[in-house]
CSV table of C-alpha atoms in Angstrom, one decimal:
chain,number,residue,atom,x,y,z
A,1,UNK,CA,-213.7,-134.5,75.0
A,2,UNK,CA,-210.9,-134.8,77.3
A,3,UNK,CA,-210.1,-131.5,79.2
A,4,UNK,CA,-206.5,-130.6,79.3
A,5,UNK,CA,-205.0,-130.6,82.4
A,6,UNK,CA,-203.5,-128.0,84.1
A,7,UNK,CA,-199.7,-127.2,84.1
A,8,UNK,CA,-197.4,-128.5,86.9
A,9,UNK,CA,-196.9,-126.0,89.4
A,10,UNK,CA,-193.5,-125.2,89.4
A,11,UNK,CA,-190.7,-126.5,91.9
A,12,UNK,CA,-190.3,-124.8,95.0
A,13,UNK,CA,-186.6,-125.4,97.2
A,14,UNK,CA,-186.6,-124.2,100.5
A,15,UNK,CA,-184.4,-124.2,102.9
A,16,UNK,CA,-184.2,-126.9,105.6
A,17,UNK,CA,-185.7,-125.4,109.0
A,18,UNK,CA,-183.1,-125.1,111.6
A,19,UNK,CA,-184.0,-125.4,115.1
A,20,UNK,CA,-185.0,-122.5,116.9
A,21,UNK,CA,-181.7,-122.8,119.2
A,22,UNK,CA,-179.5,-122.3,116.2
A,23,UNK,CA,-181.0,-119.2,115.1
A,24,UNK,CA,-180.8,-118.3,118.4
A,25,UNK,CA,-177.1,-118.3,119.0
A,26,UNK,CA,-176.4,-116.8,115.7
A,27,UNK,CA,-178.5,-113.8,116.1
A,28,UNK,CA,-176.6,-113.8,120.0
A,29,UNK,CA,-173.1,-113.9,118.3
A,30,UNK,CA,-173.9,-111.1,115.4
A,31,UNK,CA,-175.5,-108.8,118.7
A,32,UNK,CA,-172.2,-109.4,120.6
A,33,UNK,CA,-170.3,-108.2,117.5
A,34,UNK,CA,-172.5,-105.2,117.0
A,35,UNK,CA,-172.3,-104.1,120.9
A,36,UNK,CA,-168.8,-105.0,121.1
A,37,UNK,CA,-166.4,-101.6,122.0
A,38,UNK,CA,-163.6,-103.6,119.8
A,39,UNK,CA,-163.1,-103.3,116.7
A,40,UNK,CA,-165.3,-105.9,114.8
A,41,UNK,CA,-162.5,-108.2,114.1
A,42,UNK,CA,-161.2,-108.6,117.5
A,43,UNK,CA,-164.8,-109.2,118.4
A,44,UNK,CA,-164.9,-112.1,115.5
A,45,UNK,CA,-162.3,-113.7,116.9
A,46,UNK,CA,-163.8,-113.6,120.1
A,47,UNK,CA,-166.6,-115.2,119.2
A,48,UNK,CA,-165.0,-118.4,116.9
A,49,UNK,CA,-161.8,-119.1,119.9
A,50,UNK,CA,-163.2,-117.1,122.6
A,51,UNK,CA,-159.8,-115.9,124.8
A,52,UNK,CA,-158.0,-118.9,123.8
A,53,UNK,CA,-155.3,-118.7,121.4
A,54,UNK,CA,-155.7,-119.0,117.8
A,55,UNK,CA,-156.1,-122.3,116.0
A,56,UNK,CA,-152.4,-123.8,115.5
A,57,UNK,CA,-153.8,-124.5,111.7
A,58,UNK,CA,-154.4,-120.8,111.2
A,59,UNK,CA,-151.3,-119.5,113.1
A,60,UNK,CA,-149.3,-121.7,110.9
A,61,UNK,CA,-150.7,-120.7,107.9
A,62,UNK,CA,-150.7,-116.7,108.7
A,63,UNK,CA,-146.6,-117.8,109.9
A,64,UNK,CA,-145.8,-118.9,106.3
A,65,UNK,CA,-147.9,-116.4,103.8
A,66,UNK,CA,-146.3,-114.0,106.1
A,67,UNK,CA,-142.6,-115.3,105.4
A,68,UNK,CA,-143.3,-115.8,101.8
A,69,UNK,CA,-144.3,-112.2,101.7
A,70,UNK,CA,-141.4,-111.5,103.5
A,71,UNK,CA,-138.9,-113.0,101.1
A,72,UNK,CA,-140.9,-111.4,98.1
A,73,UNK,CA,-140.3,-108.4,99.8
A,74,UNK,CA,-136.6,-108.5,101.0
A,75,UNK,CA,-135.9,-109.6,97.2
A,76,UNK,CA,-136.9,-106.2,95.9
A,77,UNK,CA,-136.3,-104.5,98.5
A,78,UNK,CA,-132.8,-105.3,99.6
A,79,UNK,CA,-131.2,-107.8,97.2
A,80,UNK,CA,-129.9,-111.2,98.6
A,81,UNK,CA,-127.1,-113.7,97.2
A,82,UNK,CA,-129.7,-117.0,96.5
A,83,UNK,CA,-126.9,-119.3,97.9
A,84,UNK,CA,-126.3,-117.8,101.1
A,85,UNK,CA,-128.8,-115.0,101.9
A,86,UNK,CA,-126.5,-112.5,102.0
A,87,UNK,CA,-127.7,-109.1,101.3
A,88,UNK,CA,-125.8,-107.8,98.0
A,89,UNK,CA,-126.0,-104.0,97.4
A,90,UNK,CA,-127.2,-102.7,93.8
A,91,UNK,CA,-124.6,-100.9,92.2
A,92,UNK,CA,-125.2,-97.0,91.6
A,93,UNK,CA,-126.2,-96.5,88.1
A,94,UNK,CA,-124.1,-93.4,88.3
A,95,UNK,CA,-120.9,-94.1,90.2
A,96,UNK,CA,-118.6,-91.6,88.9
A,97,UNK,CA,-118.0,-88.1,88.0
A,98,UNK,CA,-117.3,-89.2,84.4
A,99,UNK,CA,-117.5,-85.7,82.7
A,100,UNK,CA,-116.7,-82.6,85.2
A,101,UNK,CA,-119.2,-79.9,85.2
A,102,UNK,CA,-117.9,-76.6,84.0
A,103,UNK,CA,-117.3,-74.0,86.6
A,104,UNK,CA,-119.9,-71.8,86.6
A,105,UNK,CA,-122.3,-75.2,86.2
A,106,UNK,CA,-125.6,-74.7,88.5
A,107,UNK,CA,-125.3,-77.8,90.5
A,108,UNK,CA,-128.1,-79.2,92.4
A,109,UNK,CA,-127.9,-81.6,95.2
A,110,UNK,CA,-130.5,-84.1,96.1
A,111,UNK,CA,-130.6,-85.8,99.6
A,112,UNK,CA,-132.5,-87.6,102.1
A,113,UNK,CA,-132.0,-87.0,105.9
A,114,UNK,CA,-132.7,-90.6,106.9
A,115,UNK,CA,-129.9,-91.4,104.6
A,116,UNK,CA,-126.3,-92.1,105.5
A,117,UNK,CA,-125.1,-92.1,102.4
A,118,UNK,CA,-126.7,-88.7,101.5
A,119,UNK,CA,-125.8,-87.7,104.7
A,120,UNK,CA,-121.6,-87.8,103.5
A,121,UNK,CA,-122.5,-85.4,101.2
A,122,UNK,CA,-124.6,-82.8,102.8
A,123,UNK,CA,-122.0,-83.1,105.7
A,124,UNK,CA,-119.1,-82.1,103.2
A,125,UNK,CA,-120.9,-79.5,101.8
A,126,UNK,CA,-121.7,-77.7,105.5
A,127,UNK,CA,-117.7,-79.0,106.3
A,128,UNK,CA,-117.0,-76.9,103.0
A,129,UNK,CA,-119.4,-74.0,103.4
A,130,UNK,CA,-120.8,-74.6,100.3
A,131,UNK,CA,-124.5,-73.7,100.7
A,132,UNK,CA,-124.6,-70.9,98.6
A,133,UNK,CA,-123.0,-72.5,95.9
A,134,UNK,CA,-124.7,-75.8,95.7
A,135,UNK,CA,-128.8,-75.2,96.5
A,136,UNK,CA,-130.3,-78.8,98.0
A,137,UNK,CA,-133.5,-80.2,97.8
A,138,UNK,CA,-134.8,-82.7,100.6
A,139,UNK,CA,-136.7,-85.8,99.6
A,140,UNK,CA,-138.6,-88.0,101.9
A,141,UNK,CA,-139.1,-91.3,101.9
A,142,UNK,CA,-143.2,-91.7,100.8
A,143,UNK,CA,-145.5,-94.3,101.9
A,144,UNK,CA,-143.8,-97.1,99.3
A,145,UNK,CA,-140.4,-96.4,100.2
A,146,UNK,CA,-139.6,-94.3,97.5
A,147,UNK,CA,-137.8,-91.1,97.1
A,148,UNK,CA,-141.0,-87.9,96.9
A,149,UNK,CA,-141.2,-84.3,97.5
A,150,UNK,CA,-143.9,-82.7,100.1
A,151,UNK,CA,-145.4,-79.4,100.3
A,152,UNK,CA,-143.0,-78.3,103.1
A,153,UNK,CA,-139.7,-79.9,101.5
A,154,UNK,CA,-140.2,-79.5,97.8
A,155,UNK,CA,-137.8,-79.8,95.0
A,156,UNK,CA,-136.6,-76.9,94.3
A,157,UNK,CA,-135.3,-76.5,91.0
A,158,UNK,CA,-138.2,-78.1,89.2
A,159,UNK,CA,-141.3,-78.7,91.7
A,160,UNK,CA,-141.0,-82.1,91.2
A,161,UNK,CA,-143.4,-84.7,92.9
A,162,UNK,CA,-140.6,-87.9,92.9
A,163,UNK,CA,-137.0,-88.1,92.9
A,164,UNK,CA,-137.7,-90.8,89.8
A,165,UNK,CA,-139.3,-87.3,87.7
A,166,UNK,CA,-135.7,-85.6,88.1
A,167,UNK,CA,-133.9,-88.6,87.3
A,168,UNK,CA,-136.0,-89.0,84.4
A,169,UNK,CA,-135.7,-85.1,83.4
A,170,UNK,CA,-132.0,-86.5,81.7
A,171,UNK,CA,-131.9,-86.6,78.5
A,172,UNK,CA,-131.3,-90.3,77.9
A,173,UNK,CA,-134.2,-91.0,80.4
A,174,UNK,CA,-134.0,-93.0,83.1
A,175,UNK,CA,-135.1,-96.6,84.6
A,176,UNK,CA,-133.6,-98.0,87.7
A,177,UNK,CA,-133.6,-97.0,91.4
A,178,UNK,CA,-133.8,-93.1,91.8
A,179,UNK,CA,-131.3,-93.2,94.7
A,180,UNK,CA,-129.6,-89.9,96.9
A,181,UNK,CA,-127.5,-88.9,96.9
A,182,UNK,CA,-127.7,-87.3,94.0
A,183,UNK,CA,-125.6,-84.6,91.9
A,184,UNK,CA,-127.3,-82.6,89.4
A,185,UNK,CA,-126.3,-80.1,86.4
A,186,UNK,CA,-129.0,-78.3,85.8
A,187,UNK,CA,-127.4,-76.8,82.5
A,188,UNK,CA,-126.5,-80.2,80.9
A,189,UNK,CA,-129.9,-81.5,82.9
A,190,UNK,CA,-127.9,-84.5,83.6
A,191,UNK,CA,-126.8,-86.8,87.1
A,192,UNK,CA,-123.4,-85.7,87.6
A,193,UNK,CA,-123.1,-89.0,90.1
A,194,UNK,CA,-125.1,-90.8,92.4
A,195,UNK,CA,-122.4,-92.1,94.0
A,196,UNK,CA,-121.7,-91.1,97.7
A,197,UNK,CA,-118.2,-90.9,98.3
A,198,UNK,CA,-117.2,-90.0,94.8
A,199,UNK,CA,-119.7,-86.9,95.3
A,200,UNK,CA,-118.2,-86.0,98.3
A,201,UNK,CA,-114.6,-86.2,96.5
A,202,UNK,CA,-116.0,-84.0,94.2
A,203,UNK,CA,-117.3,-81.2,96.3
A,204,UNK,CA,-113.7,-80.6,97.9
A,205,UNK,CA,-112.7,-79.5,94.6
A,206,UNK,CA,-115.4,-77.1,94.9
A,207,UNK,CA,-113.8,-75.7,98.2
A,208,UNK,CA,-112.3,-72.6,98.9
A,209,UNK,CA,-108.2,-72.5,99.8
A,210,UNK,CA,-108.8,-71.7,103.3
A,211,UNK,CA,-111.8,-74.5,103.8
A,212,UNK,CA,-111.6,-77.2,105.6
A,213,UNK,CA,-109.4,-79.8,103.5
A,214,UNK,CA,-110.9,-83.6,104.1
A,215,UNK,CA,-109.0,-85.0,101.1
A,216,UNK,CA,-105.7,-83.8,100.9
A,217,UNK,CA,-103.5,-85.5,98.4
A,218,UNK,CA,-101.0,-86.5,100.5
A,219,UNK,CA,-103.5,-88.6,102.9
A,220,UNK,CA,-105.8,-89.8,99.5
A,221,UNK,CA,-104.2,-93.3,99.4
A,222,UNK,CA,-104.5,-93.8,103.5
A,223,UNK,CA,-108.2,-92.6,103.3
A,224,UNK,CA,-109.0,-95.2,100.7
A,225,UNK,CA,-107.1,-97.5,102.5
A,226,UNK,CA,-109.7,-96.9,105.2
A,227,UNK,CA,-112.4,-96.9,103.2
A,228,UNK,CA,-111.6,-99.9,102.1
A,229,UNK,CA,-112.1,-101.1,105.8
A,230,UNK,CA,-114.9,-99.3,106.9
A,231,UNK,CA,-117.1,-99.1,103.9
A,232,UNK,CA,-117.5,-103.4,103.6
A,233,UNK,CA,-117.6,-104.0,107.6
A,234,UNK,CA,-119.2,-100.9,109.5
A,235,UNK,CA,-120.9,-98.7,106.6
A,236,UNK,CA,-122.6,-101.6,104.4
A,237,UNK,CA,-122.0,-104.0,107.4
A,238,UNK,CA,-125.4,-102.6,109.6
A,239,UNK,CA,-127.1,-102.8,105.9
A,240,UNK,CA,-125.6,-106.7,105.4
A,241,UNK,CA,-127.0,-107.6,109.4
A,242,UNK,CA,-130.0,-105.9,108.9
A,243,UNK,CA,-131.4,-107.3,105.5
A,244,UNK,CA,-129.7,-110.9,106.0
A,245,UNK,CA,-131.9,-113.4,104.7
A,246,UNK,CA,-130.3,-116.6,106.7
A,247,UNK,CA,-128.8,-117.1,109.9
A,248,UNK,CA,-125.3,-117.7,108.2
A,249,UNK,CA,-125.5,-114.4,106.3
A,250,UNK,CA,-126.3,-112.1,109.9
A,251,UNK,CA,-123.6,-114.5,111.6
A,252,UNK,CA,-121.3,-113.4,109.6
A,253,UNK,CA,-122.4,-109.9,109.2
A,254,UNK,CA,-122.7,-109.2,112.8
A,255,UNK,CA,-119.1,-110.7,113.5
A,256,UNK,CA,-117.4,-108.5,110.9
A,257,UNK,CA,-119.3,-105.6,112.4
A,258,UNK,CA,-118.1,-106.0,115.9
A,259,UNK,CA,-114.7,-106.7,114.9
A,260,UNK,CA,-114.1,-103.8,113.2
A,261,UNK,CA,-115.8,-101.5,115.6
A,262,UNK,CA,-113.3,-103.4,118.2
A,263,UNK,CA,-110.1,-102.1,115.6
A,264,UNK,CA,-111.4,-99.0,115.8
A,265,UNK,CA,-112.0,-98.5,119.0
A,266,UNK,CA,-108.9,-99.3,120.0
A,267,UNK,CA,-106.8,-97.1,117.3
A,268,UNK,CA,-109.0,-94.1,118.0
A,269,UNK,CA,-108.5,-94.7,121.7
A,270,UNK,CA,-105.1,-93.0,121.3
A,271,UNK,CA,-104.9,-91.0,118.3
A,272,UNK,CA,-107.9,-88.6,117.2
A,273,UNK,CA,-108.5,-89.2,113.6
A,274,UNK,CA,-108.6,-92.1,111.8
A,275,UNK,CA,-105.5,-91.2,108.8
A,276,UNK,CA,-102.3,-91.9,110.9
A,277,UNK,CA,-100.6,-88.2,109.6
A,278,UNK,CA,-103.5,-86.1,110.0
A,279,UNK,CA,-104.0,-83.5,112.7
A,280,UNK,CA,-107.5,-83.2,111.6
A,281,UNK,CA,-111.0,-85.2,109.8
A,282,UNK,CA,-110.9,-86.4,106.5
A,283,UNK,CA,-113.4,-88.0,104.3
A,284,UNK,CA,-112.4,-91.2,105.9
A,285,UNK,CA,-113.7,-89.8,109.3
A,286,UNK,CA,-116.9,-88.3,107.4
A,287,UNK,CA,-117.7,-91.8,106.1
A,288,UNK,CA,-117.2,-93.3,109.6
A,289,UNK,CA,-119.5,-90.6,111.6
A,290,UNK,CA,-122.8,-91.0,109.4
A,291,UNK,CA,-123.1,-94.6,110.0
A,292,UNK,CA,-121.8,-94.5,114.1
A,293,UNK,CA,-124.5,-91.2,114.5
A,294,UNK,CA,-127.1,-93.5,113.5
A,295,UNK,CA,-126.0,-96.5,115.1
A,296,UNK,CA,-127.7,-96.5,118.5
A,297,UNK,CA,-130.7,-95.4,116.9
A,298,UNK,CA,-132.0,-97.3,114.4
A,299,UNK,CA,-128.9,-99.9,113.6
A,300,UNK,CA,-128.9,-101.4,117.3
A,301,UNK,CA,-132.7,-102.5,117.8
A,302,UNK,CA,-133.9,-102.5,114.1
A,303,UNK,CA,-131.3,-104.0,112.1
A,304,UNK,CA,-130.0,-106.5,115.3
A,305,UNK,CA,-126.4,-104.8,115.3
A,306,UNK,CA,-127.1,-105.9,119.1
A,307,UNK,CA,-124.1,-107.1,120.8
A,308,UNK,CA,-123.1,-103.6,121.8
A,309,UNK,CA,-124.2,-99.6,121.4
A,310,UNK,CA,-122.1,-97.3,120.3
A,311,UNK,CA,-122.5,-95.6,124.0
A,312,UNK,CA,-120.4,-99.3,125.1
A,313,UNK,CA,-117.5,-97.8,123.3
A,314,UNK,CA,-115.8,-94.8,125.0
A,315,UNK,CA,-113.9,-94.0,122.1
A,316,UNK,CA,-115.7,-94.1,119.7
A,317,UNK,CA,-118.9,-92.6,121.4
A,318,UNK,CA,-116.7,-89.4,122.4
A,319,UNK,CA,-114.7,-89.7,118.5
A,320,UNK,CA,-118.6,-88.9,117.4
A,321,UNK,CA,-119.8,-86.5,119.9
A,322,UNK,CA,-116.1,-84.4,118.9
A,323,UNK,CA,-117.4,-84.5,115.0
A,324,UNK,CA,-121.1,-84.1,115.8
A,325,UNK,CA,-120.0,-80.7,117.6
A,326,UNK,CA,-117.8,-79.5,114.8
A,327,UNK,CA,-119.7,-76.0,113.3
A,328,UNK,CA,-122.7,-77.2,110.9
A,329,UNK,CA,-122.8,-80.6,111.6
A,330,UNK,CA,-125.4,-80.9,114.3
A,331,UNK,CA,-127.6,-79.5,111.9
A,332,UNK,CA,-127.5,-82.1,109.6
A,333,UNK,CA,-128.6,-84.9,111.8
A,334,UNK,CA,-132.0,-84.9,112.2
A,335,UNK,CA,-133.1,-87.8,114.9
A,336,UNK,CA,-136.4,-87.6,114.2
A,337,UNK,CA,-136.3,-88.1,110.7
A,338,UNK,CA,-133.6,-90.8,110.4
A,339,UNK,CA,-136.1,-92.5,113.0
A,340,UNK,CA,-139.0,-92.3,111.0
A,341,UNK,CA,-137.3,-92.7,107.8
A,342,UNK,CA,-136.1,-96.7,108.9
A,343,UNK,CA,-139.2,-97.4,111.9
A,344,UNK,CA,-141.8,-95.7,108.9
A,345,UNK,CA,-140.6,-96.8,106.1
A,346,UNK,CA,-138.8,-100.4,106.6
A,347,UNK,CA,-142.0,-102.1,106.5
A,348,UNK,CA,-140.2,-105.6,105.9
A,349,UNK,CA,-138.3,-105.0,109.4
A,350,UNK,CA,-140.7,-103.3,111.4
A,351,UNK,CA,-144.5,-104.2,109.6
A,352,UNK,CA,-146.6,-102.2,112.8
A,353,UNK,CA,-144.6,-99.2,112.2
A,354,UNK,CA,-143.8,-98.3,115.8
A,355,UNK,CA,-141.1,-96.2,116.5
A,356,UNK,CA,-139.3,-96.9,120.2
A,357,UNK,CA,-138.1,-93.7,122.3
A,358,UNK,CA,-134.7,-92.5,121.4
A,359,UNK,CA,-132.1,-93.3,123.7
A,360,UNK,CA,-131.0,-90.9,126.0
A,361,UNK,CA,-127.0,-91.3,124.4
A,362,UNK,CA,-128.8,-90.1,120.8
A,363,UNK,CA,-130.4,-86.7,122.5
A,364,UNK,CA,-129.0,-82.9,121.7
A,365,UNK,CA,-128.1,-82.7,125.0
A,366,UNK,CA,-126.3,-86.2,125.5
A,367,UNK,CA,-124.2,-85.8,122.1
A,368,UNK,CA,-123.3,-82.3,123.3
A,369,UNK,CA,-121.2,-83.3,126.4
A,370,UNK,CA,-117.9,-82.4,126.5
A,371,UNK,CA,-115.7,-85.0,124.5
A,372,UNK,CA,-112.4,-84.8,126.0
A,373,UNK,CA,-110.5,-85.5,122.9
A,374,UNK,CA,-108.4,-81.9,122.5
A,375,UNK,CA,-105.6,-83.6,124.6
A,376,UNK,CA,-105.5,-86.8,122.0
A,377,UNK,CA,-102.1,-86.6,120.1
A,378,UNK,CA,-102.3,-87.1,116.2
A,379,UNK,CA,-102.6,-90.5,114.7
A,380,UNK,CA,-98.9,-90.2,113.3
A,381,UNK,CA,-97.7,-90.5,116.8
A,382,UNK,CA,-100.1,-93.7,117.5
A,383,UNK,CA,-99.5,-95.6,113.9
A,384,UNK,CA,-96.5,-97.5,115.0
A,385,UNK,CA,-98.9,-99.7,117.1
A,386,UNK,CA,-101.4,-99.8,114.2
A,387,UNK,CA,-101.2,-100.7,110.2
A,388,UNK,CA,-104.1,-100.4,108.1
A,389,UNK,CA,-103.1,-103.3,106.1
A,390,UNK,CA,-103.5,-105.8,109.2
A,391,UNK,CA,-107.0,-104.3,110.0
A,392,UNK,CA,-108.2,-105.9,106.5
A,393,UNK,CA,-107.9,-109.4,107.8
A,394,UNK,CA,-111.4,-108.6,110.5
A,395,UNK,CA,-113.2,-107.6,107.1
């Protein structure tokens, strides 16, 4: 009888021998790594380009993912017109005062301190004295740019963790961008408005006879005549420079910018408010100040508003030192928080996060010097060299 035979033994791979050399250089490479005092990527590099520069194929490529990110960002972010790359800002879902609160409402005010636009109101309510009767909560921006509460500024009427929780507290809900400012009623648990200026129109009806009156009805139509200059050209005009998506779009940003601040430093070279019949601010000048007080700060290096500093313009450097002394209003600007609010959180215009060292013209002490403005007649005896409705052509 045949014997069976045995079964094949079964297939073996193995791996090619590499020369001793190889195994060599690898083993040299991973030690470098390991002993390295870098961190372990810098020491990777190190070993695939030595000191050279990067490969152009992988500088390229890092060069676009990162400008595609960019864009993906800056469309969320801060809105652009596709055409021309201009940024376009997103209408507040709450823009007026549509149904008054009753008298003895409990209101509730919502800010940020990096904000300009919160800043008009909290400056009208210390410009009022109107702390006792409106209670504020301070939100900071968190690590995704939104609008949160922490241990040591909390929100105050409901303990809240976001801005977006309040918001959607209102009995209809809410979806959108939770914005500051922002009015509350706490009895209605509804946004009054979320709308800046019309907030700040709102709280000098609040005001007592003898306060402080920044919107007189006899100046109302001049002050929205100035708004009307100021708000598309110096207030949204840093915002349309900074988040520009083309070269056109900051072009044309930055020129309407400078132009304006030219007007203005000229008019408020010889009269000391901006409305031509008033002996003192309005909201026209409160809508001015929280954009200039900012502008050496964050405006000028981070959002390119570069071809002067506010410091460059006598006038209007000593026109915002004379409100920034004004009782209260120091108080309200924080530097260090407006710094980190824009460094921290703009992570499309600054990704590494680093925060420069304030100018010297943006310290206490600097915006405390003596302005020199007392001897500055009114703007009625300046207006015949200046109309309002000539200013519009520069925006």
């Amino acid at each position: 009888m045949w014997s069976p035979q045995p079964p094949p033994l079964p297939l073996q791979l193995r791996r090619p021998t590499l020369p001793l050399l190889y195994h060599g250089r690898r083993r040299s490479s991973l030690n470098r790594i390991a002993a390295s005092q870098e961190d372990p990527l810098t020491a990777l590099t190190r070993v695939l380009w030595g000191r050279a520069l990067p490969p152009s194929q992988l500088v390229l490529a890092v060069r676009h993912g990162w400008t595609a990110a960019w864009r993906l960002l800056m469309r969320q972010l801060a809105p652009s017109d596709p055409a021309t790359g201009a940024f376009t800002r997103t209408p507040s879902r709450f823009p007026a005062v549509v149904t008054a609160p009753s008298p003895g409402a409990r209101l509730h005010l919502y800010v940020g301190l990096p904000c300009p636009w919160a800043h008009r109101a909290l400056l009208v309510r210390a410009l009022l004295g109107l702390e006792t009767r409106l209670p504020l909560s301070v939100a900071v921006p968190g690590d995704d740019g939104a609008w949160s509460f922490k241990p040591d500024s909390p929100d105050a009427l409901y303990g809240k963790r976001r801005l977006r929780d309040v918001y959607a507290a209102r009995r209809g809900g809410f979806e959108g961008r939770a914005s500051v400012p922002m009015l509350w009623d706490a009895d209605r648990r509804e946004v009054v408005c979320n709308e800046s200026i019309e907030i700040a129109k709102f709280l000098c009806t609040l005001a007592d006879a003898d306060a402080l009156d920044l919107w007189p009805p006899e100046l109302r139509q001049e002050i929205d005549r100035w708004y009307g200059v100021i708000y598309p050209s110096v207030n949204n005009g840093v915002y349309r420079c900074g988040f520009a998506q083309s070269q056109a779009a900051y072009d044309t940003a930055a020129s309407e910018l400078f132009a304006t601040l030219d007007m203005l430093e000229d008019h408020l070279s010889s009269s000391r408010y901006l409305c031509a019949s008033g002996s003192s601010m309005t909201l026209a000048d409160v809508c001015l100040f929280t954009t200039l007080i900012r502008f050496d700060l964050v405006y000028n290096p981070l959002f390119r508003c570069s071809r002067r500093k506010l410091v460059e313009y006598p006038s209007l450097h000593a026109y915002t030192r004379e409100i920034y002394q004004m009782p209260g209003v120091a108080e309200t600007c924080d530097m260090a928080a407006i710094a980190d609010g824009y460094f921290g959180t703009l992570f499309p215009l600054n990704p590494g996060g680093i925060q420069p060292v304030v100018p010297v013209s943006c310290d206490r002490e600097a915006l405390m010097k003596p302005h020199g403005r007392e001897a500055l007649p009114s703007a009625a005896d300046a207006s015949a060299g200046m109309q309002i409705g000539a200013t519009t052509s520069v925006v």
